[in-house]
CSV table of C-alpha atoms in Angstrom, one decimal:
chain,number,residue,atom,x,y,z
A,22,UNK,CA,13.0,-20.7,6.3
A,23,UNK,CA,10.0,-18.6,6.7
A,24,UNK,CA,9.2,-16.0,3.9
A,25,UNK,CA,6.2,-13.8,4.9
A,26,UNK,CA,4.4,-11.9,1.9
A,27,UNK,CA,3.1,-8.6,3.5
A,28,UNK,CA,1.8,-7.2,0.1
A,29,UNK,CA,-1.1,-9.8,-1.0
A,30,UNK,CA,-4.8,-9.1,-2.2
A,31,UNK,CA,-7.7,-11.2,-2.1
A,32,UNK,CA,-11.6,-10.3,-2.8
A,33,UNK,CA,-14.1,-13.2,-3.5
A,34,UNK,CA,-17.4,-12.2,-5.4
A,35,UNK,CA,-20.3,-12.0,-3.0
A,36,UNK,CA,-24.0,-12.9,-3.9
A,37,UNK,CA,-25.9,-9.7,-4.2
A,38,UNK,CA,-25.2,-6.3,-4.3
A,39,UNK,CA,-25.3,-5.2,-0.4
A,40,UNK,CA,-23.7,-1.9,-1.5
A,41,UNK,CA,-25.5,-0.7,-4.5
A,42,UNK,CA,-22.3,-1.0,-6.4
A,43,UNK,CA,-22.3,-3.8,-9.1
A,44,UNK,CA,-24.1,-1.6,-11.9
A,45,UNK,CA,-21.2,1.0,-11.5
A,46,UNK,CA,-18.3,-1.4,-11.2
A,47,UNK,CA,-19.7,-4.0,-14.0
A,48,UNK,CA,-17.0,-5.5,-16.2
A,49,UNK,CA,-17.2,-7.8,-19.4
A,50,UNK,CA,-15.8,-11.5,-18.8
A,51,UNK,CA,-13.2,-12.5,-20.8
A,52,UNK,CA,-12.5,-15.7,-20.5
A,53,UNK,CA,-11.8,-16.5,-16.5
A,54,UNK,CA,-11.1,-13.0,-16.1
A,55,UNK,CA,-13.0,-9.8,-16.4
A,56,UNK,CA,-12.3,-6.3,-18.2
A,57,UNK,CA,-13.2,-3.0,-16.0
A,58,UNK,CA,-13.6,0.2,-17.3
A,59,UNK,CA,-14.1,2.3,-14.1
A,60,UNK,CA,-13.7,5.9,-14.8
A,61,UNK,CA,-12.7,5.5,-18.3
A,62,UNK,CA,-9.3,3.4,-17.3
A,63,UNK,CA,-9.6,0.1,-18.9
A,64,UNK,CA,-8.3,-2.9,-16.7
A,65,UNK,CA,-8.2,-6.5,-16.0
A,66,UNK,CA,-9.6,-8.3,-13.0
A,67,UNK,CA,-7.8,-11.4,-12.7
A,68,UNK,CA,-9.5,-14.5,-11.6
A,69,UNK,CA,-6.8,-15.3,-9.2
A,70,UNK,CA,-7.9,-12.2,-7.2
A,71,UNK,CA,-11.4,-13.7,-6.0
A,72,UNK,CA,-9.8,-17.4,-5.6
A,73,UNK,CA,-8.6,-17.8,-1.7
A,74,UNK,CA,-7.9,-21.4,-2.4
A,75,UNK,CA,-5.6,-21.0,-5.5
A,76,UNK,CA,-3.8,-17.8,-3.7
A,77,UNK,CA,-3.3,-20.2,-0.9
A,78,UNK,CA,-2.1,-23.0,-3.2
A,79,UNK,CA,0.2,-20.8,-5.6
A,80,UNK,CA,1.8,-19.2,-2.7
A,81,UNK,CA,2.7,-22.0,-0.8
A,82,UNK,CA,4.2,-23.7,-3.6
A,83,UNK,CA,6.3,-20.8,-4.1
A,84,UNK,CA,7.6,-21.3,-0.6
A,85,UNK,CA,5.7,-18.5,1.1
A,86,UNK,CA,4.8,-19.7,4.3
A,87,UNK,CA,2.9,-16.5,5.6
A,88,UNK,CA,0.5,-13.8,4.0
A,89,UNK,CA,-0.8,-10.5,5.2
A,90,UNK,CA,-3.7,-9.9,3.4
A,91,UNK,CA,-5.6,-6.5,2.5
A,92,UNK,CA,-8.1,-5.3,0.1
A,93,UNK,CA,-6.5,-2.3,-1.6
A,94,UNK,CA,-9.0,-0.8,-4.0
A,95,UNK,CA,-12.4,-1.9,-2.6
A,96,UNK,CA,-13.4,1.0,0.1
A,97,UNK,CA,-11.9,3.9,-1.9
A,98,UNK,CA,-13.8,2.8,-5.0
A,99,UNK,CA,-17.0,1.7,-3.6
A,100,UNK,CA,-17.5,4.7,-1.5
A,101,UNK,CA,-17.3,7.2,-4.4
A,102,UNK,CA,-20.2,4.8,-6.2
A,103,UNK,CA,-22.3,3.8,-3.4
A,104,UNK,CA,-24.8,5.6,-1.9
A,105,UNK,CA,-24.3,4.0,1.6
A,106,UNK,CA,-22.7,6.2,4.5
A,107,UNK,CA,-18.5,5.8,3.7
A,108,UNK,CA,-18.1,4.2,7.1
A,109,UNK,CA,-20.7,1.4,6.2
A,110,UNK,CA,-18.8,0.7,2.9
A,111,UNK,CA,-15.9,0.8,5.0
A,112,UNK,CA,-17.0,-1.5,7.6
A,113,UNK,CA,-18.4,-4.2,4.9
A,114,UNK,CA,-14.9,-4.3,3.2
A,115,UNK,CA,-13.0,-5.0,6.6
A,116,UNK,CA,-15.5,-7.7,7.9
A,117,UNK,CA,-15.4,-9.2,4.2
A,118,UNK,CA,-11.5,-9.2,4.4
A,119,UNK,CA,-11.8,-10.9,7.9
A,120,UNK,CA,-13.6,-13.7,6.8
A,121,UNK,CA,-10.7,-14.4,3.9
A,122,UNK,CA,-8.1,-14.1,6.8
A,123,UNK,CA,-9.7,-16.6,9.0
A,124,UNK,CA,-9.7,-19.3,6.1
A,125,UNK,CA,-5.9,-19.9,6.6
A,126,UNK,CA,-4.1,-20.1,9.9
A,127,UNK,CA,-1.0,-19.1,7.8
A,128,UNK,CA,-2.7,-15.4,7.3
A,129,UNK,CA,-3.0,-12.5,9.0
A,130,UNK,CA,-4.9,-9.6,8.0
A,131,UNK,CA,-5.2,-5.5,7.1
A,132,UNK,CA,-8.0,-3.3,8.0
A,133,UNK,CA,-9.1,-0.2,5.9
A,134,UNK,CA,-10.4,3.1,6.3
A,135,UNK,CA,-10.5,6.6,4.9
A,136,UNK,CA,-7.6,8.5,7.2
A,137,UNK,CA,-8.9,12.0,6.2
A,138,UNK,CA,-12.5,11.1,8.3
A,139,UNK,CA,-12.0,11.4,11.9
A,140,UNK,CA,-15.1,9.3,12.8
A,141,UNK,CA,-13.1,6.2,11.0
A,142,UNK,CA,-10.6,5.9,13.6
A,143,UNK,CA,-13.2,4.2,15.8
A,144,UNK,CA,-13.1,1.5,12.8
A,145,UNK,CA,-9.4,1.5,12.7
A,146,UNK,CA,-9.8,0.5,16.6
A,147,UNK,CA,-12.2,-2.4,15.7
A,148,UNK,CA,-9.9,-3.6,12.9
A,149,UNK,CA,-7.0,-3.7,15.4
A,150,UNK,CA,-9.6,-4.9,18.2
A,151,UNK,CA,-12.2,-7.4,17.2
A,152,UNK,CA,-11.4,-8.0,13.9
A,153,UNK,CA,-7.8,-8.9,14.8
A,154,UNK,CA,-6.0,-7.4,11.8
A,155,UNK,CA,-2.2,-6.6,12.2
A,156,UNK,CA,-2.3,-3.1,10.7
A,157,UNK,CA,-4.1,-1.0,8.5
A,158,UNK,CA,-3.8,-0.4,4.6
A,159,UNK,CA,-4.8,3.2,3.4
A,160,UNK,CA,-4.7,4.8,0.1
A,161,UNK,CA,-2.3,7.5,-0.7
A,162,UNK,CA,-4.9,9.7,-2.0
A,163,UNK,CA,-8.7,9.3,-1.1
A,164,UNK,CA,-11.1,10.7,-3.8
A,165,UNK,CA,-8.2,13.0,-5.5
A,166,UNK,CA,-7.6,14.0,-1.8
A,167,UNK,CA,-4.1,13.4,-0.2
A,168,UNK,CA,-3.4,12.5,3.2
A,169,UNK,CA,-1.0,15.2,4.7
A,170,UNK,CA,-3.4,17.7,5.1
A,171,UNK,CA,-5.2,19.1,8.7
A,172,UNK,CA,-8.1,16.8,8.2
A,173,UNK,CA,-6.0,14.0,8.4
A,174,UNK,CA,-4.1,15.1,11.8
A,175,UNK,CA,-6.4,12.9,14.1
A,176,UNK,CA,-6.1,10.0,12.1
A,177,UNK,CA,-2.0,10.6,12.3
A,178,UNK,CA,-2.0,11.6,16.0
A,179,UNK,CA,-4.2,8.0,16.8
A,180,UNK,CA,-2.0,6.2,14.6
A,181,UNK,CA,1.2,7.7,16.5
A,182,UNK,CA,0.2,7.4,19.8
A,183,UNK,CA,-1.3,3.5,19.3
A,184,UNK,CA,1.8,2.2,17.3
A,185,UNK,CA,-0.5,1.4,14.4
A,186,UNK,CA,1.3,-0.1,11.2
A,187,UNK,CA,0.3,1.4,8.4
A,188,UNK,CA,0.7,0.5,4.5
A,189,UNK,CA,0.5,3.1,2.3
A,190,UNK,CA,-0.8,1.5,-1.3
A,191,UNK,CA,-2.0,3.8,-4.1
A,192,UNK,CA,-5.5,4.2,-5.0
A,193,UNK,CA,-7.4,2.5,-8.1
A,194,UNK,CA,-7.4,5.8,-9.9
A,195,UNK,CA,-4.0,7.8,-9.4
A,196,UNK,CA,-3.4,11.7,-9.8
A,197,UNK,CA,-3.2,12.6,-13.6
A,198,UNK,CA,-5.0,9.7,-14.8
A,199,UNK,CA,-6.8,11.9,-17.1
A,200,UNK,CA,-4.1,12.9,-19.1
A,201,UNK,CA,-4.0,9.9,-21.5
A,202,UNK,CA,-3.7,7.2,-18.5
A,203,UNK,CA,-6.3,5.4,-20.4
A,204,UNK,CA,-3.5,4.4,-22.9
A,205,UNK,CA,-1.1,1.3,-22.3
A,206,UNK,CA,-2.3,0.7,-18.8
A,207,UNK,CA,-0.6,4.0,-17.9
A,208,UNK,CA,-2.8,4.5,-15.0
A,209,UNK,CA,-1.3,1.2,-13.4
A,210,UNK,CA,2.3,1.3,-14.7
A,211,UNK,CA,3.1,4.9,-14.1
A,212,UNK,CA,-0.1,6.8,-12.6
A,213,UNK,CA,0.0,4.8,-9.2
A,214,UNK,CA,3.7,4.5,-8.9
A,215,UNK,CA,3.7,8.4,-9.0
A,216,UNK,CA,0.6,8.9,-7.0
A,217,UNK,CA,2.6,7.3,-3.9
A,218,UNK,CA,5.4,9.5,-4.8
A,219,UNK,CA,3.4,12.7,-4.3
A,220,UNK,CA,1.9,11.4,-1.3
A,221,UNK,CA,5.2,10.9,0.3
A,222,UNK,CA,6.6,14.1,-0.9
A,223,UNK,CA,3.5,16.0,0.5
A,224,UNK,CA,3.9,14.5,3.8
A,225,UNK,CA,7.6,15.4,3.7
A,226,UNK,CA,7.5,18.8,2.5
A,227,UNK,CA,4.5,19.7,4.5
A,228,UNK,CA,6.1,18.8,7.8
A,229,UNK,CA,3.8,16.0,8.4
A,230,UNK,CA,6.8,13.9,9.6
A,231,UNK,CA,8.1,16.4,12.0
A,232,UNK,CA,4.4,16.7,13.6
A,233,UNK,CA,4.6,13.0,13.8
A,234,UNK,CA,8.0,11.6,14.0
A,235,UNK,CA,6.8,8.2,15.7
A,236,UNK,CA,4.6,6.7,12.8
A,237,UNK,CA,5.0,3.0,11.7
A,238,UNK,CA,4.5,3.3,8.0
A,239,UNK,CA,5.4,0.7,5.2
A,240,UNK,CA,5.1,1.9,1.9
A,241,UNK,CA,4.2,-0.4,-1.1
A,242,UNK,CA,6.1,-0.9,-4.5
A,243,UNK,CA,9.5,0.1,-3.0
A,244,UNK,CA,8.2,3.5,-2.4
A,245,UNK,CA,6.2,4.1,-5.8
A,246,UNK,CA,8.2,6.4,-7.5
A,247,UNK,CA,9.7,8.4,-4.4
A,248,UNK,CA,13.4,7.2,-4.7
A,249,UNK,CA,13.9,8.8,-8.2
A,250,UNK,CA,12.7,12.5,-7.1
A,251,UNK,CA,14.4,12.3,-3.6
A,252,UNK,CA,17.6,14.4,-5.4
A,253,UNK,CA,14.9,16.8,-6.3
A,254,UNK,CA,13.1,16.8,-3.2
A,255,UNK,CA,16.6,17.9,-1.7
A,256,UNK,CA,17.4,20.8,-4.2
A,257,UNK,CA,14.4,22.2,-3.7
A,258,UNK,CA,14.6,22.5,-0.1
A,259,UNK,CA,18.2,23.9,0.0
A,260,UNK,CA,17.1,26.7,-2.7
A,261,UNK,CA,14.4,27.8,-0.5
A,262,UNK,CA,11.0,29.2,-0.9
A,263,UNK,CA,11.7,33.1,-0.2
A,264,UNK,CA,9.0,35.2,-2.2
A,265,UNK,CA,6.6,32.4,-2.7
A,266,UNK,CA,3.1,32.3,-1.8
A,267,UNK,CA,2.4,30.3,1.4
A,268,UNK,CA,0.6,27.4,-0.2
A,269,UNK,CA,4.3,26.8,-1.9
A,270,UNK,CA,6.4,27.3,0.8
A,271,UNK,CA,8.6,23.9,2.1
A,272,UNK,CA,7.9,23.6,5.4
A,273,UNK,CA,9.9,20.6,6.5
A,274,UNK,CA,12.7,21.2,9.0
A,275,UNK,CA,15.2,18.7,7.7
A,276,UNK,CA,16.3,17.6,4.2
A,277,UNK,CA,13.7,15.7,2.6
A,278,UNK,CA,16.2,12.7,2.1
A,279,UNK,CA,16.7,12.2,5.8
A,280,UNK,CA,12.9,11.5,6.2
A,281,UNK,CA,13.5,8.2,4.4
A,282,UNK,CA,15.1,7.1,7.7
A,283,UNK,CA,11.0,7.2,9.0
A,284,UNK,CA,9.9,4.8,6.4
A,285,UNK,CA,9.8,0.9,5.5
A,286,UNK,CA,9.0,-0.2,2.2
A,287,UNK,CA,8.0,-3.8,0.1
A,288,UNK,CA,10.4,-5.0,-2.7
A,289,UNK,CA,7.0,-5.6,-5.1
A,290,UNK,CA,8.7,-4.0,-8.4
A,291,UNK,CA,9.7,-7.1,-10.4
A,292,UNK,CA,13.1,-5.2,-11.1
A,293,UNK,CA,16.2,-6.6,-9.5
A,294,UNK,CA,18.0,-2.9,-9.7
A,295,UNK,CA,15.3,-1.6,-8.1
A,296,UNK,CA,15.2,-3.9,-5.4
A,297,UNK,CA,19.0,-3.7,-4.8
A,298,UNK,CA,18.8,0.4,-5.0
A,299,UNK,CA,15.5,0.2,-2.2
A,300,UNK,CA,18.3,-2.0,0.1
A,301,UNK,CA,21.0,0.2,-0.5
A,302,UNK,CA,18.9,3.4,0.4
A,303,UNK,CA,16.7,2.3,3.1
A,304,UNK,CA,18.9,-0.8,4.5
A,305,UNK,CA,18.0,-4.3,5.0
A,306,UNK,CA,16.3,-3.6,8.1
A,307,UNK,CA,13.6,-1.6,6.7
A,308,UNK,CA,12.6,-3.7,3.5
A,309,UNK,CA,9.9,-6.1,3.7
A,310,UNK,CA,9.2,-9.1,0.9
A,311,UNK,CA,6.0,-8.2,-1.2
A,312,UNK,CA,4.6,-9.4,-4.2
A,313,UNK,CA,1.3,-7.8,-5.0
A,314,UNK,CA,0.0,-11.2,-5.8
A,315,UNK,CA,-3.8,-11.5,-6.5
A,316,UNK,CA,-4.1,-8.7,-8.8
A,317,UNK,CA,-0.7,-9.2,-10.1
A,318,UNK,CA,-1.0,-13.0,-10.6
A,319,UNK,CA,2.9,-13.7,-11.5
A,320,UNK,CA,4.5,-16.8,-9.9
A,321,UNK,CA,5.6,-15.3,-6.3
A,322,UNK,CA,8.5,-17.0,-6.5
A,323,UNK,CA,10.2,-15.0,-9.1
A,324,UNK,CA,10.1,-12.0,-6.3
A,325,UNK,CA,11.8,-14.5,-3.7
A,326,UNK,CA,14.6,-15.3,-6.3
A,327,UNK,CA,15.2,-11.8,-6.9
A,328,UNK,CA,15.8,-11.4,-3.0
A,329,UNK,CA,18.0,-14.7,-2.5
A,330,UNK,CA,20.1,-13.2,-5.5
A,331,UNK,CA,20.9,-10.0,-3.4
A,332,UNK,CA,24.5,-9.4,-2.9
A,333,UNK,CA,24.0,-9.1,0.8
A,334,UNK,CA,24.5,-11.9,3.8
A,335,UNK,CA,21.9,-14.3,4.8
A,336,UNK,CA,21.1,-12.8,7.7
A,337,UNK,CA,20.2,-9.9,5.9
A,338,UNK,CA,17.9,-12.2,3.9
A,339,UNK,CA,16.0,-13.4,6.5
A,340,UNK,CA,15.4,-9.9,7.8
A,341,UNK,CA,13.9,-9.0,4.3
A,342,UNK,CA,12.1,-12.2,3.9
A,343,UNK,CA,10.5,-12.4,7.3
A,344,UNK,CA,11.8,-11.1,10.3
A,345,UNK,CA,11.0,-7.4,9.7
A,346,UNK,CA,7.6,-8.4,9.0
A,347,UNK,CA,7.4,-10.0,12.1
A,348,UNK,CA,8.8,-7.2,13.9
A,349,UNK,CA,7.2,-4.6,12.0
A,350,UNK,CA,3.6,-6.3,12.2
A,351,UNK,CA,3.8,-7.9,15.7
A,352,UNK,CA,3.2,-11.3,14.0
A,353,UNK,CA,4.0,-14.5,16.1
A,354,UNK,CA,6.6,-16.2,13.6
A,355,UNK,CA,9.2,-19.3,14.7
A,356,UNK,CA,12.5,-19.0,12.6
């Protein structure tokens, strides 16, 4: 049976420094890995992230037959430290990812861009056209700005009209990172899931999904921490906003939890109870297999085992492991 991993990242090291970012992003080698300290947030960059051949070998051994590869942090981080125009940075990241994807016929790719810049839409068209990508990965926030405001409307209108598969992933530096998240890897373990939750909550409550009801969106990490706060979004909507300032008024037309029907999620989270919850809430038709392998170098087979042990039918497991991804991203896969 095919197994398609929609959530994998790879970024091989390159010679030279064409974007002038090496000094700002320099890390300290620790064995085969590197410890970075971008914006005061310590993190380990594991060697697996830059070893394409090792990634292919590990994933194949685990039983993964196809991978959708993206580069989740590069564009957003490098545009913050490079003196080059942002669009040049984004193009460089997309060109590099296209080179990685082309190394194996079992790979597909996602491009990236800044959805807050209407001028980046042309790069999105290049990603889906000349570069052959199957969709786009966008950050849930870009340099601290979220993706629900008017500046993002041209992007969302284009994405809806073109039915572009969009993968929403948290940024390297999440909301609230300055609140002691430099301790215990909290920026990665807590901050990023809540950055995703904040972005989705804003998209729902602002009425973005009412404006663009036909978007194709899949969200990383089972939606981040969106599900635990859905009840709060619902009761906030039910209580209303009478007398509150305009910026605080909830604008969505329906109960917030109803908009979950517009979203897909992946299975990445390493906790079977949460995967079970995701399948219960979203349904087996809107959950896709994902591991975050590369930056999270834990055997992908553990993820497969979680899905296979779910108390659902074999047909539903097939949907999660590959059929949903093939449909959502328009992949040519034989069952």
